[in-house]
Short mmCIF file of C-alpha atoms in Angstrom, two decimals:
data_model
loop_
_atom_site.label_atom_id
_atom_site.label_comp_id
_atom_site.label_asym_id
_atom_site.label_seq_id
_atom_site.Cartn_x
_atom_site.Cartn_y
_atom_site.Cartn_z
CA MET A 18 0.00 0.00 0.00
CA GLY A 19 1.26 3.50 -0.92
CA THR A 20 1.66 6.48 1.36
CA ARG A 21 -1.77 7.55 2.67
CA ILE A 22 -2.42 11.29 2.98
CA LEU A 23 -5.48 12.97 4.49
CA VAL A 24 -6.20 16.44 3.07
CA VAL A 25 -8.27 18.65 5.38
CA ASP A 26 -9.68 21.93 3.97
CA ASP A 27 -13.08 23.61 4.17
CA GLU A 28 -12.83 24.85 0.55
CA LYS A 29 -14.04 22.20 -1.91
CA ALA A 30 -12.01 23.61 -4.81
CA ILE A 31 -8.76 23.35 -2.88
CA ARG A 32 -9.60 19.80 -1.71
CA SER A 33 -10.27 18.72 -5.30
CA PHE A 34 -7.13 20.46 -6.59
CA LEU A 35 -4.92 18.78 -3.97
CA PHE A 36 -6.57 15.40 -4.55
CA GLU A 37 -5.81 15.55 -8.28
CA ALA A 38 -2.25 16.84 -7.78
CA LEU A 39 -1.24 14.41 -5.06
CA THR A 40 -2.74 11.31 -6.69
CA LYS A 41 -1.66 11.96 -10.29
CA LEU A 42 1.64 13.78 -9.79
CA GLY A 43 2.71 12.38 -6.44
CA GLY A 44 1.28 8.87 -6.67
CA PHE A 45 -0.16 9.09 -3.15
CA ASP A 46 -3.30 7.46 -1.77
CA VAL A 47 -5.36 10.53 -0.82
CA GLN A 48 -8.49 10.90 1.33
CA LEU A 49 -10.42 14.14 1.92
CA ALA A 50 -12.09 15.82 4.92
CA GLU A 51 -13.89 19.17 4.93
CA ASP A 52 -13.05 20.11 8.53
CA GLY A 53 -11.18 19.02 11.64
CA VAL A 54 -14.11 17.09 13.14
CA GLU A 55 -14.49 14.91 10.03
CA ALA A 56 -10.71 14.46 9.89
CA LEU A 57 -10.59 13.11 13.46
CA LYS A 58 -13.39 10.64 12.68
CA LYS A 59 -11.49 9.33 9.66
CA ILE A 60 -8.21 9.13 11.61
CA GLY A 61 -10.03 7.11 14.28
CA LYS A 62 -11.18 4.55 11.70
CA GLU A 63 -8.28 4.46 9.19
CA ASN A 64 -4.49 4.66 9.16
CA PHE A 65 -2.76 7.66 7.60
CA ASP A 66 0.92 8.51 7.18
CA LEU A 67 0.44 12.27 6.84
CA VAL A 68 -2.23 14.94 7.36
CA LEU A 69 -2.17 18.10 5.22
CA THR A 70 -4.46 20.59 6.94
CA ASP A 71 -5.68 24.13 6.38
CA MET A 72 -5.29 26.70 9.15
CA LYS A 73 -8.68 28.44 9.23
CA MET A 74 -11.65 26.05 9.35
CA PRO A 75 -15.03 26.02 11.15
CA ASN A 76 -15.67 23.82 14.22
CA LEU A 77 -12.04 22.77 14.70
CA ASP A 78 -9.20 24.81 13.21
CA GLY A 79 -5.81 23.57 12.00
CA LEU A 80 -3.95 24.24 15.25
CA GLN A 81 -6.59 22.43 17.32
CA LEU A 82 -6.55 19.50 14.88
CA ILE A 83 -2.76 19.26 15.08
CA SER A 84 -2.93 19.22 18.91
CA GLU A 85 -5.55 16.44 18.89
CA ILE A 86 -3.62 14.30 16.39
CA ALA A 87 -0.35 14.78 18.31
CA LYS A 88 -2.13 13.58 21.47
CA GLU A 89 -4.05 10.65 19.96
CA LYS A 90 -1.88 9.52 17.02
CA PRO A 91 1.62 11.03 17.44
CA GLU A 92 3.03 8.77 14.73
CA ILE A 93 1.11 10.67 12.02
CA LEU A 94 3.07 13.43 10.27
CA MET A 95 1.36 16.84 9.89
CA ILE A 96 1.87 19.79 7.56
CA LEU A 97 -0.04 23.06 8.03
CA LEU A 98 -1.38 25.05 5.07
CA THR A 99 -2.04 28.70 5.83
CA GLY A 100 -3.24 31.52 3.62
CA HIS A 101 -2.75 34.10 6.31
CA GLY A 102 1.03 34.13 6.11
CA THR A 103 1.61 34.51 9.81
CA ILE A 104 4.88 33.04 10.97
CA ASP A 105 3.56 33.00 14.53
CA SER A 106 0.78 30.55 13.69
CA ALA A 107 3.19 28.38 11.71
CA LEU A 108 5.64 28.26 14.62
CA GLU A 109 2.78 27.48 17.00
CA ALA A 110 1.82 24.56 14.73
CA MET A 111 5.42 23.27 14.84
CA LYS A 112 5.40 23.52 18.63
CA ARG A 113 2.21 21.48 18.79
CA GLY A 114 3.63 18.70 16.64
CA ALA A 115 3.53 19.71 12.96
CA SER A 116 6.52 18.64 10.87
CA ASP A 117 6.37 21.56 8.42
CA TYR A 118 4.15 24.34 7.05
CA LEU A 119 3.34 25.84 3.64
CA THR A 120 1.70 29.15 2.67
CA LYS A 121 -1.03 29.63 0.10
CA PRO A 122 -1.19 30.03 -2.86
CA ILE A 123 0.20 26.52 -3.20
CA ASN A 124 3.24 25.89 -5.36
CA LEU A 125 2.89 22.27 -6.53
CA ASP A 126 6.61 21.63 -6.99
CA GLU A 127 7.38 22.96 -3.52
CA LEU A 128 4.47 21.01 -2.01
CA LEU A 129 5.62 17.69 -3.48
CA MET A 130 9.22 18.35 -2.49
CA ARG A 131 8.28 19.19 1.13
CA LEU A 132 5.96 16.19 1.39
CA ARG A 133 8.66 13.79 0.19
CA LYS A 134 11.24 15.38 2.48
CA VAL A 135 9.02 14.96 5.55
CA LEU A 136 8.18 11.36 4.60
CA GLU A 137 11.85 10.52 4.00
CA GLU A 138 12.77 11.95 7.41
CA LYS A 139 10.09 9.79 9.00
CA GLN A 140 11.46 6.72 7.23
CA ARG A 141 14.95 7.51 8.49
CA PHE A 142 13.57 7.98 11.99
CA VAL A 143 11.69 4.64 11.80
CA SER A 144 14.88 2.92 10.61
CA LEU A 145 16.93 4.50 13.40
CA LYS A 146 14.26 3.56 15.93
CA HIS A 147 14.35 -0.03 14.65
CA TYR A 148 18.16 -0.16 14.84
CA ALA A 149 18.05 1.38 18.33
CA ALA A 150 15.54 -1.26 19.44
CA GLU A 151 17.71 -4.02 17.99
CA LEU A 152 20.76 -2.56 19.71
CA GLU A 153 18.88 -2.33 23.02
CA ARG A 154 17.83 -5.98 22.70
CA ALA A 155 21.40 -7.02 21.93
CA ASN A 156 22.68 -4.98 24.87
CA GLU A 157 20.08 -6.53 27.15
CA GLU A 158 21.21 -10.01 26.08
CA LEU A 159 24.82 -9.06 26.75
CA ARG A 160 23.84 -7.69 30.17
CA LYS A 161 22.07 -10.97 30.98
CA ILE A 162 25.09 -12.99 29.88
CA ASP A 163 27.38 -10.74 31.92
CA GLU A 164 25.12 -11.13 34.96
CA MET A 165 25.15 -14.93 34.51
CA LYS A 166 28.94 -14.86 34.29
CA SER A 167 29.21 -12.76 37.44
CA GLU A 168 26.76 -15.04 39.25
CA PHE A 169 28.71 -18.13 38.14
CA VAL A 170 32.02 -16.62 39.29
CA SER A 171 30.45 -15.67 42.63
CA VAL A 172 28.93 -19.13 43.25
CA ALA A 173 32.05 -20.96 42.06
CA SER A 174 34.29 -18.83 44.29
CA HIS A 175 32.07 -19.48 47.32
CA GLU A 176 31.89 -23.22 46.62
CA LEU A 177 35.65 -23.56 46.09
CA ARG A 178 36.63 -21.59 49.19
CA THR A 179 35.08 -24.10 51.62
CA PRO A 180 37.05 -27.21 50.50
CA LEU A 181 40.15 -25.04 50.04
CA ALA A 182 39.91 -23.89 53.66
CA ALA A 183 39.67 -27.52 54.78
CA ILE A 184 42.77 -28.44 52.74
CA LYS A 185 44.66 -25.48 54.17
CA ASN A 186 43.78 -26.48 57.75
CA ALA A 187 44.93 -30.05 57.08
CA VAL A 188 48.26 -28.89 55.63
CA GLN A 189 48.84 -26.52 58.56
CA LEU A 190 48.14 -29.29 61.07
CA MET A 191 50.73 -31.47 59.33
CA LEU A 192 53.27 -28.62 59.22
CA GLN A 193 52.77 -28.07 62.96
CA GLY A 194 53.47 -31.75 63.60
CA LYS A 195 50.05 -32.37 65.14
CA THR A 196 49.38 -35.37 62.86
CA GLY A 197 52.76 -36.96 63.49
CA GLU A 198 56.40 -36.23 62.90
CA ILE A 199 57.41 -35.15 59.36
CA ASN A 200 60.85 -35.14 57.79
CA GLU A 201 62.62 -32.26 56.04
CA ASN A 202 61.58 -33.33 52.56
CA GLN A 203 57.93 -33.61 53.59
CA MET A 204 58.17 -30.18 55.25
CA LYS A 205 59.46 -28.73 51.97
CA PHE A 206 56.57 -30.07 49.88
CA LEU A 207 53.92 -29.22 52.47
CA SER A 208 55.25 -25.64 52.66
CA MET A 209 55.05 -25.43 48.87
CA ALA A 210 51.44 -26.68 49.02
CA GLU A 211 50.58 -24.07 51.67
CA ARG A 212 52.00 -21.24 49.53
CA ASN A 213 49.95 -22.35 46.52
CA ILE A 214 46.81 -22.75 48.64
CA ASN A 215 47.27 -19.16 49.86
CA ARG A 216 47.77 -17.99 46.28
CA LEU A 217 44.64 -19.82 45.10
CA THR A 218 42.66 -18.38 48.02
CA SER A 219 43.80 -14.90 47.04
CA ILE A 220 42.70 -15.50 43.41
CA LEU A 221 39.27 -16.70 44.55
CA ASN A 222 38.87 -13.70 46.83
CA ASN A 223 39.78 -11.40 43.94
CA LEU A 224 37.27 -13.10 41.63
CA LEU A 225 34.59 -12.81 44.30
CA ASP A 226 35.33 -9.10 44.84
CA LEU A 227 35.27 -8.46 41.11
CA SER A 228 31.95 -10.25 40.64
CA LYS A 229 30.42 -8.19 43.47
CA ILE A 230 31.71 -4.95 41.92
CA GLU A 231 30.43 -5.84 38.43
CA SER A 232 27.01 -6.93 39.70
CA ARG A 233 26.76 -3.84 41.96
CA LYS A 234 26.34 -6.08 44.99
CA LEU A 235 29.38 -4.73 46.79
CA ALA A 236 28.35 -3.51 50.24
CA ILE A 237 29.90 -0.13 51.05
CA LYS A 238 29.62 1.06 54.67
CA PHE A 239 30.11 4.80 54.37
CA GLU A 240 31.27 6.74 57.40
CA GLU A 241 33.18 9.90 58.16
CA MET A 242 36.81 8.84 58.54
CA ASP A 243 40.31 10.27 58.83
CA PRO A 244 42.45 8.72 56.05
CA LYS A 245 45.71 9.13 58.00
CA PRO A 246 45.31 6.07 60.32
CA SER A 247 44.49 3.85 57.32
CA ILE A 248 47.63 5.06 55.50
CA GLU A 249 49.72 4.43 58.62
CA PHE A 250 48.21 0.95 58.96
CA ALA A 251 49.06 0.12 55.31
CA ILE A 252 52.69 1.25 55.75
CA LEU A 253 53.05 -0.73 58.98
CA SER A 254 51.58 -3.85 57.35
CA PHE A 255 54.01 -3.79 54.41
CA LYS A 256 57.11 -2.70 56.33
CA PRO A 257 58.48 -6.26 56.81
CA GLN A 258 58.30 -6.89 53.04
CA ALA A 259 59.87 -3.49 52.32
CA ASP A 260 62.72 -4.17 54.79
CA LEU A 261 63.56 -7.43 52.98
CA LYS A 262 64.30 -5.37 49.83
CA SER A 263 65.76 -2.38 51.71
CA ILE A 264 62.96 -0.18 50.36
CA GLN A 265 62.10 3.00 52.25
CA LEU A 266 58.42 3.64 52.99
CA LYS A 267 57.51 7.31 53.45
CA MET A 268 54.33 9.22 54.25
CA ASP A 269 53.36 12.81 53.44
CA ILE A 270 49.96 13.93 54.77
CA GLN A 271 48.72 17.50 54.29
CA GLU A 272 48.16 19.37 57.54
CA ASP A 273 44.52 19.86 58.49
CA LEU A 274 43.45 17.26 55.93
CA PRO A 275 39.65 17.02 56.17
CA PRO A 276 37.91 13.70 56.89
CA VAL A 277 36.56 11.70 53.95
CA TYR A 278 33.26 9.91 53.48
CA ALA A 279 34.24 6.30 52.78
CA ASP A 280 34.32 2.65 53.86
CA ARG A 281 37.41 2.23 56.06
CA GLU A 282 37.91 -1.44 55.19
CA LYS A 283 37.64 -0.79 51.44
CA VAL A 284 40.05 2.17 51.64
CA GLU A 285 42.59 -0.08 53.37
CA GLN A 286 42.06 -2.68 50.62
CA ILE A 287 42.73 -0.03 47.94
CA LEU A 288 45.93 1.05 49.74
CA ALA A 289 47.04 -2.56 50.19
CA ASN A 290 46.57 -3.29 46.47
CA LEU A 291 48.51 -0.20 45.39
CA LEU A 292 51.26 -0.60 47.98
CA GLY A 293 51.60 -4.31 47.20
CA ASN A 294 51.96 -3.51 43.49
CA ALA A 295 54.54 -0.83 44.21
CA LEU A 296 56.64 -3.29 46.28
CA LYS A 297 56.46 -5.90 43.52
CA PHE A 298 57.86 -3.60 40.88
CA THR A 299 60.32 -1.53 42.91
CA PRO A 300 63.90 -2.90 42.98
CA GLU A 301 66.06 -3.15 46.09
CA ASN A 302 67.10 0.12 47.77
CA GLY A 303 64.16 1.89 46.17
CA GLU A 304 61.60 4.24 47.71
CA ILE A 305 57.81 4.25 48.03
CA SER A 306 55.78 7.14 49.43
CA ILE A 307 52.10 7.65 50.18
CA SER A 308 50.77 11.20 50.16
CA ALA A 309 47.35 12.69 50.82
CA LYS A 310 46.08 16.21 50.11
CA ILE A 311 43.07 18.17 48.88
CA CYS A 312 42.66 17.46 45.16
CA ASP A 313 43.98 20.31 42.98
CA GLU A 314 41.08 20.03 40.49
CA ASP A 315 38.27 19.57 43.01
CA GLU A 316 38.36 20.84 46.59
CA ASN A 317 35.51 18.46 47.46
CA MET A 318 37.81 15.47 46.98
CA VAL A 319 40.93 14.20 48.78
CA ALA A 320 43.67 12.81 46.51
CA ILE A 321 45.79 9.94 47.85
CA SER A 322 48.88 8.95 45.84
CA VAL A 323 51.22 5.95 45.99
CA ARG A 324 54.52 6.83 44.29
CA ASP A 325 57.37 4.37 43.69
CA SER A 326 60.84 4.44 42.16
CA GLY A 327 60.20 1.19 40.29
CA ILE A 328 60.52 0.01 36.72
CA GLY A 329 57.66 2.15 35.41
CA ILE A 330 54.96 1.45 32.82
CA PRO A 331 55.25 2.08 29.06
CA LYS A 332 53.12 5.01 27.85
CA ASP A 333 50.99 2.83 25.54
CA GLN A 334 50.02 0.62 28.50
CA LEU A 335 48.84 3.32 30.91
CA GLU A 336 45.17 3.22 29.86
CA LYS A 337 45.07 -0.58 29.95
CA VAL A 338 46.48 -1.27 33.42
CA PHE A 339 43.02 -1.06 35.05
CA GLU A 340 41.48 -3.62 32.68
CA LYS A 341 40.66 -7.12 33.95
CA PHE A 342 43.44 -9.69 33.50
CA HIS A 343 45.70 -7.13 31.84
CA GLN A 344 49.42 -7.50 32.53
CA VAL A 345 52.03 -5.11 31.20
CA GLU A 346 54.13 -6.82 28.56
CA ASP A 347 57.83 -6.36 29.11
CA SER A 348 60.76 -8.58 30.04
CA LEU A 349 61.21 -6.96 33.47
CA ARG A 350 57.73 -8.02 34.61
CA ARG A 351 57.53 -11.58 33.27
CA SER A 352 59.20 -13.03 36.36
CA ILE A 353 56.57 -11.43 38.65
CA ALA A 354 53.43 -13.56 38.91
CA GLY A 355 49.93 -12.07 39.12
CA THR A 356 46.35 -12.51 37.94
CA GLY A 357 45.87 -9.03 36.49
CA LEU A 358 42.83 -8.45 38.73
CA GLY A 359 44.28 -6.25 41.48
CA LEU A 360 44.06 -2.91 39.67
CA ALA A 361 40.66 -3.74 38.14
CA ILE A 362 39.34 -4.39 41.65
CA THR A 363 41.03 -1.24 42.96
CA LYS A 364 39.37 0.83 40.22
CA GLY A 365 35.99 -0.70 41.05
CA LEU A 366 36.43 0.06 44.76
CA VAL A 367 37.41 3.67 44.06
CA GLU A 368 34.46 4.20 41.71
CA ALA A 369 32.12 2.67 44.31
CA HIS A 370 33.19 5.66 46.45
CA TYR A 371 32.37 8.01 43.51
CA GLY A 372 36.05 8.79 43.13
CA ARG A 373 38.44 8.21 40.24
CA ILE A 374 41.87 6.65 39.82
CA TRP A 375 44.66 7.27 37.36
CA VAL A 376 48.36 6.55 36.87
CA GLU A 377 51.35 8.60 35.77
CA SER A 378 54.54 6.75 34.92
CA GLU A 379 57.88 6.87 33.18
CA VAL A 380 59.83 3.73 32.28
CA GLY A 381 62.89 3.35 34.48
CA LYS A 382 61.85 6.10 36.89
CA GLY A 383 58.68 4.82 38.58
CA SER A 384 54.91 5.19 38.75
CA THR A 385 52.39 7.24 40.73
CA PHE A 386 48.90 5.88 41.25
CA THR A 387 46.41 8.49 42.52
CA PHE A 388 42.83 7.99 43.64
CA THR A 389 40.25 10.37 45.07
CA LEU A 390 37.70 10.10 47.87
CA PRO A 391 34.89 12.57 48.67
CA VAL A 392 35.40 15.03 51.50
CA SER A 393 32.87 14.58 54.28
CA LYS A 394 30.72 17.66 54.77
CA GLY A 395 29.24 16.39 57.99
CA GLU A 396 26.06 15.47 56.06
CA LYS A 397 26.34 11.74 56.53
CA ARG A 398 22.76 10.97 55.73
CA ASP A 399 22.71 13.06 52.50
CA LEU A 400 26.18 12.81 50.98
CA HIS A 401 25.77 9.29 49.60
CA PHE A 402 22.57 10.30 47.82
CA ARG A 403 24.08 13.57 46.58
CA LEU A 404 27.12 11.82 45.11
CA ILE A 405 25.03 9.23 43.26
CA LEU A 406 22.59 11.82 41.90
CA ASP A 407 25.52 14.00 40.80
CA ARG A 408 27.18 11.04 39.03
CA GLU A 409 24.00 9.94 37.24
CA PHE A 410 23.05 13.51 36.26
CA ARG A 411 26.50 14.15 34.78
CA ARG A 412 26.27 10.87 32.84
CA ALA A 413 22.86 11.85 31.46
CA GLN A 414 24.15 15.27 30.40
CA LYS A 415 27.28 13.85 28.78
CA ASN A 416 25.39 11.17 26.80
CA SER A 417 22.24 13.25 26.06
CA LEU A 418 20.06 10.81 28.03
CA HIS A 419 16.77 11.27 29.84
CA LEU A 420 16.90 10.92 33.63
CA THR A 421 14.05 10.64 36.12
CA LEU A 422 14.34 11.00 39.89
CA PHE A 423 11.69 9.31 42.04
CA LEU A 424 11.26 9.99 45.76
CA ILE A 425 8.96 7.47 47.48
CA GLU A 426 7.76 7.31 51.07
CA VAL A 427 5.17 5.52 53.18
CA ALA A 428 2.35 7.91 54.13
CA ASP A 429 1.47 6.66 57.60
CA GLU A 430 1.78 8.38 60.98
CA ARG A 431 1.64 5.20 63.11
CA GLU A 432 4.75 4.84 65.25
CA GLY A 433 7.48 2.70 63.71
CA ILE A 434 5.57 1.92 60.49
CA LYS A 435 7.77 3.98 58.16
CA GLU A 436 10.99 2.43 59.57
CA ALA A 437 9.58 -1.11 59.47
CA LEU A 438 8.45 -0.80 55.84
CA LEU A 439 11.60 0.85 54.46
CA ASP A 440 13.23 -2.49 53.48
CA PRO A 441 10.19 -3.95 51.65
CA LEU A 442 9.52 -0.55 50.06
CA GLU A 443 13.05 -0.42 48.63
CA GLU A 444 12.81 -4.03 47.43
CA ARG A 445 9.48 -3.45 45.63
CA VAL A 446 10.77 -0.27 44.00
CA LYS A 447 13.82 -2.17 42.67
CA GLN A 448 11.51 -4.72 41.07
CA CYS A 449 9.66 -1.97 39.20
CA LEU A 450 12.73 -0.62 37.38
CA TRP A 451 13.67 -1.55 33.84
CA ARG A 452 17.40 -1.28 33.40
CA THR A 453 20.32 -2.76 35.34
CA SER A 454 21.85 0.74 35.33
CA ASP A 455 18.89 2.16 37.31
CA VAL A 456 19.80 3.00 40.91
CA THR A 457 17.82 2.68 44.14
CA LEU A 458 18.97 3.94 47.52
CA ARG A 459 17.42 5.06 50.75
CA ARG A 460 17.56 8.25 52.74
CA ALA A 461 17.10 6.50 56.08
CA TYR A 462 16.97 9.68 58.18
CA GLU A 463 13.99 10.95 56.18
CA LYS A 464 12.61 7.41 55.67
CA ILE A 465 12.52 7.91 51.89
CA VAL A 466 13.48 5.54 49.06
CA ALA A 467 14.99 7.24 46.00
CA ALA A 468 15.22 5.77 42.50
CA ILE A 469 17.26 7.28 39.66
CA CYS A 470 16.22 5.90 36.27
CA GLU A 471 17.15 6.35 32.63
CA ALA A 472 13.59 7.19 31.56
CA ASP A 473 11.85 9.97 29.65
CA LEU A 474 8.61 11.61 30.79
CA GLU A 475 6.37 8.96 29.25
CA GLY A 476 8.49 6.11 30.63
CA ALA A 477 8.55 7.80 34.05
CA GLN A 478 4.75 7.86 34.16
CA VAL A 479 4.65 4.12 33.43
CA ILE A 480 7.26 3.40 36.12
CA GLN A 481 5.45 5.56 38.69
CA LYS A 482 2.17 3.76 38.04
CA ARG A 483 3.93 0.41 38.38
CA ILE A 484 5.59 1.46 41.66
CA GLU A 485 2.26 2.61 43.11
CA GLU A 486 0.45 -0.58 42.07
CA GLU A 487 3.20 -3.03 43.17
CA VAL A 488 3.89 -1.40 46.52
CA LEU A 489 0.21 -0.96 47.43
CA GLN A 490 -0.51 -4.57 46.44
CA TYR A 491 2.27 -5.75 48.77
CA PHE A 492 1.02 -3.55 51.63
CA ARG A 493 -2.56 -4.81 51.23
CA LYS A 494 -1.33 -8.38 51.60
CA ASN A 495 1.09 -7.82 54.46
CA VAL A 496 0.03 -4.78 56.51
CA ASP A 497 -3.28 -4.27 58.32
CA PRO A 498 -4.51 -1.65 57.73
CA PRO A 499 -2.40 -1.03 54.60
CA PRO A 500 -0.67 2.38 54.50
CA ALA A 501 -0.69 4.69 51.47
CA ILE A 502 2.44 5.74 49.60
CA LYS A 503 3.48 9.08 48.15
CA VAL A 504 5.63 9.46 45.03
CA GLY A 505 7.34 12.59 43.76
CA ALA A 506 9.03 12.45 40.35
CA ALA A 507 10.84 14.82 38.00
CA THR A 508 12.44 14.23 34.60
CA TYR A 509 15.51 15.74 32.93
CA PRO A 510 15.52 17.56 30.52
CA GLU A 511 11.74 17.82 29.94
CA GLU A 512 10.87 19.23 33.37
CA ALA A 513 14.20 20.27 34.89
CA VAL A 514 17.44 21.41 33.27
CA SER A 515 19.70 21.24 36.33
CA GLU A 516 20.38 18.73 39.08
CA ARG A 517 19.11 21.19 41.68
CA GLU A 518 15.84 21.76 39.79
CA LEU A 519 15.37 18.01 39.34
CA TYR A 520 15.62 17.31 43.07
CA LYS A 521 13.58 20.35 44.08
CA LEU A 522 10.71 19.47 41.72
CA ALA A 523 10.64 15.80 42.83
CA GLN A 524 10.60 16.92 46.48
CA GLU A 525 7.82 19.46 45.88
CA ARG A 526 5.68 16.79 44.22
CA LEU A 527 6.36 14.38 47.07
CA ARG A 528 5.22 16.97 49.62
CA GLY A 529 2.41 18.35 47.47
#
């Protein structure tokens, strides 16, 4: 079937003229309507690709018709014909959903050219939409495969650690002589077995950490902390290894360094990975220093650096060192064993703190690994949320994406109800989201669950309806009497153009 066009004009002569021109010269399938009311009836019963409408008509004018079509059948293209020559009305038509406009008297060549141009643009859009849908499906399949891989690695690591621990205990009992006396040769082989068991345990732990980071299941216990004690602990822990190679360990902490908002255990793991790497690749009589100061580029971040006088990293390898299983290829490093997971895990841990990590290096002179952590502003209950919203908003701006912020709370004044229902509320909200990249988190002090989703205004309305239905259904089954819920949502860029506006609008709607 050819392209179907509906011509809408209250003048019979113009309708007949356009019918003849568009069917004979353009080869289009053309239907006619004498006003907007008749046009809407025909659109309700038949499918059209394009509507060519006059501006001034009785009952329902061109602008009103365009608004109705855009609301009911947005896939239909629209071109406005106006004999009044007002640019304002033409621009208003474009705002309401028209694809183009033409002024009377009608130039047939121009009319046919503009029609074909609009239809070609629609075809390109349909093709792009199809390719985008195919790409989204392919990406979703890849995400599922990646999730399965992470789940397999996690389960396998857990399952292997239990028998490995039993083997390690057995070997240690034998080495301690508790199972009977052993000779020197047996001691040698048992010690070798113990070293390899420890190495395998370390690999499994690394795989488990990596799978948690990739699946976003890594638990981060944020708190206000002074980074200095953690740096001192790392230096003290590695001092025996450094002494064996006559390597000096130094520390340089900026005076009045502010506290950071981080997970102490994870920060110590980051420092251990970087310091361990530095010791591996620094020759005897070398030097390693750890420094901490306010970041030069961002005063809201603390920069911690681990600098060594080691063998350095070639320039073409600097961007790759944080990739999984990557090992720098050069003869100086081949004798040093490793899985290539340490820096990938370190990067994941830093990014889980909403910081960044980078390396500067020169072959033969050494390397400096620097990572950042957010300064604590004393707003413990809000900073985590603020950092995530800031990260997701920047990502949306950079990639020209839509972003919707939902704020959800239980509307019930009974004592303890809001606190008790925070966990199931967060769980139900998670189940209502579409993409693995969507984020949910709670603002426990205010007893609010927040969700940050890659969704436009239309998608946000669907998600909000789903959240309200799913959560209320759960409450009706499990809470007597069931409480109500309140949802406030705002979408970038349709409703808010800044992060501040986005949050303010969502909060106003929650409280409204």
